[in-house]
CSV table of C-alpha atoms in Angstrom, one decimal:
chain,number,residue,atom,x,y,z
B,1,THR,CA,20.1,-12.5,22.2
B,2,GLN,CA,18.9,-9.4,23.7
B,3,LEU,CA,17.1,-9.9,26.9
B,4,LEU,CA,14.7,-7.2,28.7
B,5,GLU,CA,14.8,-7.9,32.9
B,6,GLN,CA,11.5,-6.4,34.5
B,7,SER,CA,11.0,-5.6,38.4
B,8,PRO,CA,9.8,-6.0,40.6
B,9,GLN,CA,8.2,-9.2,39.2
B,10,PHE,CA,5.2,-8.6,41.5
B,11,LEU,CA,3.9,-5.8,43.5
B,12,SER,CA,0.8,-5.5,45.9
B,13,ILE,CA,-0.2,-1.9,47.2
B,14,GLN,CA,-2.9,0.2,48.9
B,15,GLU,CA,-4.9,2.3,46.4
B,16,GLY,CA,-3.0,5.8,46.6
B,17,GLU,CA,0.3,5.1,46.8
B,18,ASN,CA,3.1,5.5,44.2
B,19,LEU,CA,5.3,3.1,42.6
B,20,THR,CA,8.1,2.9,40.4
B,21,VAL,CA,8.6,-0.4,37.9
B,22,TYR,CA,11.8,-1.1,36.1
B,23,CYS,CA,13.2,-2.7,32.4
B,24,ASN,CA,16.7,-3.1,32.3
B,25,SER,CA,18.9,-4.9,29.2
B,26,SER,CA,22.7,-5.1,28.7
B,27,SER,CA,21.3,-4.0,25.0
B,28,VAL,CA,21.0,-0.9,23.7
B,29,PHE,CA,16.9,-0.6,22.3
B,30,SER,CA,16.2,1.2,19.2
B,31,SER,CA,13.0,2.0,20.9
B,32,LEU,CA,11.1,0.6,24.1
B,33,GLN,CA,7.5,0.1,24.3
B,34,TRP,CA,5.5,-0.5,27.6
B,35,TYR,CA,2.1,-2.7,27.4
B,36,ARG,CA,-0.3,-3.3,30.2
B,37,GLN,CA,-2.4,-7.0,30.1
B,38,GLU,CA,-5.5,-7.7,31.9
B,39,PRO,CA,-6.5,-11.0,32.6
B,40,GLY,CA,-8.0,-12.6,29.5
B,41,GLU,CA,-6.5,-10.1,27.0
B,42,GLY,CA,-4.0,-9.3,24.9
B,43,PRO,CA,-1.4,-6.6,25.5
B,44,VAL,CA,-2.1,-3.4,24.9
B,45,LEU,CA,-0.1,-0.5,24.1
B,46,LEU,CA,0.2,2.1,26.5
B,47,VAL,CA,3.7,4.5,25.1
B,48,THR,CA,6.5,4.1,23.0
B,49,VAL,CA,9.7,5.9,23.7
B,50,VAL,CA,12.2,6.2,21.2
B,51,THR,CA,14.7,9.1,22.0
B,52,GLY,CA,17.2,8.7,25.1
B,53,GLY,CA,16.4,10.6,28.1
B,54,GLU,CA,13.0,10.5,27.1
B,55,VAL,CA,10.1,11.6,29.4
B,56,LYS,CA,6.9,10.7,27.9
B,57,LYS,CA,3.2,11.4,30.3
B,58,LEU,CA,0.2,9.5,30.2
B,59,LYS,CA,-2.1,10.7,33.2
B,60,ARG,CA,-0.9,9.7,36.4
B,61,LEU,CA,1.8,7.2,34.4
B,62,THR,CA,5.2,8.5,33.4
B,63,PHE,CA,7.7,6.9,31.3
B,64,GLN,CA,11.3,7.4,31.1
B,65,PHE,CA,13.8,5.8,28.5
B,66,GLY,CA,17.3,6.1,30.1
B,67,ASP,CA,19.8,7.9,28.4
B,68,ALA,CA,21.6,4.8,26.9
B,69,ARG,CA,18.7,3.7,25.6
B,70,LYS,CA,19.3,0.2,28.1
B,71,ASP,CA,16.8,0.9,30.3
B,72,SER,CA,13.1,2.3,31.1
B,73,SER,CA,11.3,3.0,34.3
B,74,LEU,CA,7.0,3.2,34.3
B,75,HIS,CA,6.5,5.5,37.6
B,76,ILE,CA,2.4,5.4,38.6
B,77,THR,CA,1.5,7.9,40.9
B,78,ALA,CA,-1.5,7.6,43.1
B,79,ALA,CA,-2.5,4.6,41.8
B,80,GLN,CA,-6.1,2.9,41.5
B,81,PRO,CA,-8.1,-0.2,41.4
B,82,GLY,CA,-7.6,-0.2,37.6
B,83,ASP,CA,-4.3,0.2,37.2
B,84,THR,CA,-4.0,-3.4,38.5
B,85,GLY,CA,-2.7,-6.1,35.7
B,86,LEU,CA,0.4,-7.0,34.2
B,87,TYR,CA,2.8,-4.5,32.5
B,88,LEU,CA,5.1,-5.7,30.0
B,89,CYS,CA,8.0,-3.7,28.5
B,90,ALA,CA,9.2,-4.8,25.0
B,91,GLY,CA,11.5,-3.6,22.2
B,92,PRO,CA,12.7,-4.5,18.8
B,93,PRO,CA,16.1,-6.6,18.8
B,94,LEU,CA,18.8,-4.3,16.9
B,95,ASN,CA,19.3,-5.3,13.4
B,96,ASN,CA,15.8,-6.7,12.9
B,97,ALA,CA,14.2,-5.4,9.9
B,98,GLY,CA,10.6,-6.2,10.7
B,99,ASN,CA,8.8,-5.4,14.0
B,100,MET,CA,9.1,-8.5,16.0
B,101,LEU,CA,9.2,-7.5,19.8
B,102,THR,CA,11.8,-9.3,22.7
B,103,PHE,CA,9.1,-8.5,26.0
B,104,GLY,CA,10.4,-8.7,29.5
B,105,GLY,CA,9.0,-10.9,32.0
B,106,GLY,CA,6.6,-8.4,33.0
B,107,THR,CA,5.6,-7.0,36.6
B,108,ARG,CA,2.3,-7.9,38.1
B,109,LEU,CA,0.5,-5.3,40.0
B,110,MET,CA,-2.3,-5.6,42.1
B,111,VAL,CA,-3.9,-2.3,43.9
B,112,LYS,CA,-5.6,-2.7,46.6
B,113,PRO,CA,-8.2,-0.5,46.9
D,1,ASP,CA,-14.1,-1.7,12.8
D,2,ALA,CA,-13.1,-4.6,14.2
D,3,GLY,CA,-9.8,-5.2,16.2
D,4,VAL,CA,-7.6,-8.7,16.0
D,5,THR,CA,-10.2,-11.3,16.1
D,6,GLN,CA,-8.5,-15.2,17.6
D,7,SER,CA,-10.5,-18.3,17.1
D,8,PRO,CA,-10.7,-20.7,19.3
D,9,THR,CA,-10.5,-18.5,22.6
D,10,HIS,CA,-10.0,-21.8,25.0
D,11,LEU,CA,-8.9,-25.3,23.5
D,12,ILE,CA,-8.2,-28.6,25.1
D,13,LYS,CA,-5.6,-31.0,23.8
D,14,THR,CA,-3.9,-34.0,24.5
D,15,ARG,CA,-0.5,-34.7,24.0
D,16,GLY,CA,0.8,-36.1,20.4
D,17,GLN,CA,-2.1,-34.2,18.6
D,18,GLN,CA,-2.2,-31.3,16.4
D,19,VAL,CA,-4.0,-28.0,16.8
D,20,THR,CA,-5.0,-25.3,14.9
D,21,LEU,CA,-5.4,-21.4,15.8
D,22,ARG,CA,-6.8,-19.0,13.9
D,23,CYS,CA,-6.5,-14.6,13.6
D,24,SER,CA,-8.0,-12.1,11.6
D,25,PRO,CA,-5.9,-9.0,11.6
D,26,LYS,CA,-7.1,-5.6,12.5
D,27,SER,CA,-8.6,-3.5,9.4
D,28,GLY,CA,-5.6,-2.4,7.0
D,29,HIS,CA,-3.6,-4.3,8.6
D,30,ASP,CA,-0.8,-6.6,6.4
D,31,THR,CA,1.2,-8.4,9.1
D,32,VAL,CA,0.3,-11.1,11.7
D,33,SER,CA,2.5,-12.6,14.0
D,34,TRP,CA,2.4,-15.0,16.8
D,35,TYR,CA,3.9,-14.7,20.3
D,36,GLN,CA,3.3,-17.6,23.0
D,37,GLN,CA,2.7,-16.7,26.3
D,38,ALA,CA,3.6,-19.1,29.2
D,39,LEU,CA,1.8,-18.9,32.4
D,40,GLY,CA,3.2,-15.9,34.4
D,41,GLN,CA,5.7,-14.9,32.0
D,42,GLY,CA,5.8,-12.1,28.8
D,43,PRO,CA,5.1,-12.9,25.4
D,44,GLN,CA,8.0,-15.0,23.5
D,45,PHE,CA,8.2,-14.4,19.5
D,46,ILE,CA,7.0,-17.8,17.0
D,47,PHE,CA,6.9,-16.2,13.9
D,48,GLN,CA,5.7,-13.4,11.6
D,49,TYR,CA,3.7,-13.5,8.2
D,50,TYR,CA,3.8,-10.9,5.5
D,51,GLU,CA,2.8,-11.5,1.9
D,52,GLU,CA,1.7,-14.6,2.3
D,53,GLU,CA,5.5,-15.7,3.5
D,54,GLU,CA,7.1,-16.6,6.7
D,55,ARG,CA,9.5,-13.1,7.1
D,56,GLN,CA,10.8,-14.2,10.4
D,57,ARG,CA,11.3,-17.1,13.2
D,58,GLY,CA,11.7,-16.9,16.8
D,59,ASN,CA,13.5,-20.1,18.4
D,60,PHE,CA,10.8,-22.5,18.3
D,61,PRO,CA,11.0,-25.9,16.3
D,62,ASP,CA,9.4,-26.7,13.2
D,63,ARG,CA,6.4,-28.1,15.3
D,64,PHE,CA,5.1,-25.0,15.3
D,65,SER,CA,3.9,-23.9,11.4
D,66,GLY,CA,1.8,-21.3,10.2
D,67,HIS,CA,0.6,-20.1,6.8
D,68,GLN,CA,-1.2,-16.4,5.9
D,69,PHE,CA,-4.3,-16.0,3.5
D,70,PRO,CA,-4.5,-13.4,0.2
D,71,ASN,CA,-7.0,-11.5,2.7
D,72,TYR,CA,-4.4,-11.4,5.3
D,73,SER,CA,-5.5,-13.8,8.0
D,74,SER,CA,-3.3,-16.1,9.4
D,75,GLU,CA,-3.0,-19.9,11.5
D,76,LEU,CA,-0.3,-21.4,13.5
D,77,ASN,CA,-0.9,-25.1,13.9
D,78,VAL,CA,1.3,-27.0,15.9
D,79,ASN,CA,1.9,-31.3,15.9
D,80,ALA,CA,2.7,-33.7,18.5
D,81,LEU,CA,1.8,-31.6,21.2
D,82,LEU,CA,4.0,-31.4,24.3
D,83,LEU,CA,2.5,-30.9,27.6
D,84,GLY,CA,4.6,-27.8,27.6
D,85,ASP,CA,3.0,-26.1,24.6
D,86,SER,CA,0.0,-25.3,26.8
D,87,ALA,CA,0.4,-21.1,26.9
D,88,LEU,CA,-1.6,-18.3,26.0
D,89,TYR,CA,-0.9,-17.5,22.1
D,90,LEU,CA,-1.1,-14.7,20.9
D,91,CYS,CA,-1.9,-12.9,17.7
D,92,ALA,CA,-0.6,-9.3,16.8
D,93,SER,CA,-1.4,-7.3,13.8
D,94,SER,CA,0.5,-4.2,12.1
D,95,LEU,CA,1.9,-3.0,9.5
D,96,PHE,CA,5.1,-4.5,8.2
D,97,MET,CA,7.6,-1.6,8.3
D,98,ARG,CA,9.8,-1.4,11.1
D,99,GLY,CA,8.4,0.4,14.2
D,100,THR,CA,4.8,0.4,13.1
D,101,ALA,CA,2.5,-1.0,16.6
D,102,LEU,CA,1.4,-4.3,17.5
D,103,HIS,CA,-2.4,-4.7,18.1
D,104,PHE,CA,-3.1,-7.8,20.0
D,105,GLY,CA,-6.0,-10.0,20.2
D,106,ASN,CA,-7.2,-11.4,23.7
D,107,GLY,CA,-5.6,-14.9,22.7
D,108,THR,CA,-6.1,-18.3,22.2
D,109,ARG,CA,-5.2,-20.8,25.7
D,110,LEU,CA,-4.2,-24.0,25.1
D,111,THR,CA,-4.2,-26.9,27.5
D,112,VAL,CA,-1.7,-29.9,26.7
D,113,THR,CA,-3.3,-32.6,29.0
């Protein structure tokens, strides 16, 4: 079973601070996705990283895929209260023909004004 | 363009009862996947339906079953409910091809007492 471990599990910061959350595995993934989930809602896809070493930016969010495609990070610059939510990484298991995803346990972020 | 819709939004059942949850996929999508998200955890894959057949299944007992209808909508059935089945049940729709993005509904919150 390919597992994804996320750290930290919880993060509480002040508005304007920077933060990084991590998603690690001992297995190689062909791609990794990052989702944000707000209370009472389903996860919403933020980005998909496919190539080892790839960096993608989405406004104040920077996503990186590790060179060996076993890990990924999400960096948020100047966090805002609207960034509050559960951040989930997910990837398709190897040798899986469909598009099922394995999810990490999530990082719950709270940004205080 | 309606996204993924799930019903009901909340449900309370007693141990031993049976429950049916419903999902309508996003317009144009042909595949429905079901995930279970326990409190404070990431979603776990239950199964996936395409062309009215179960195509992939996660590590869930036979008490969990499903169905997909010709209009691509889907049902998740859980028999002999246990307290541990209390969770948010998420439906995700997509195209069947590997690597296509999942679009999640807002889930059904099931509480088993």
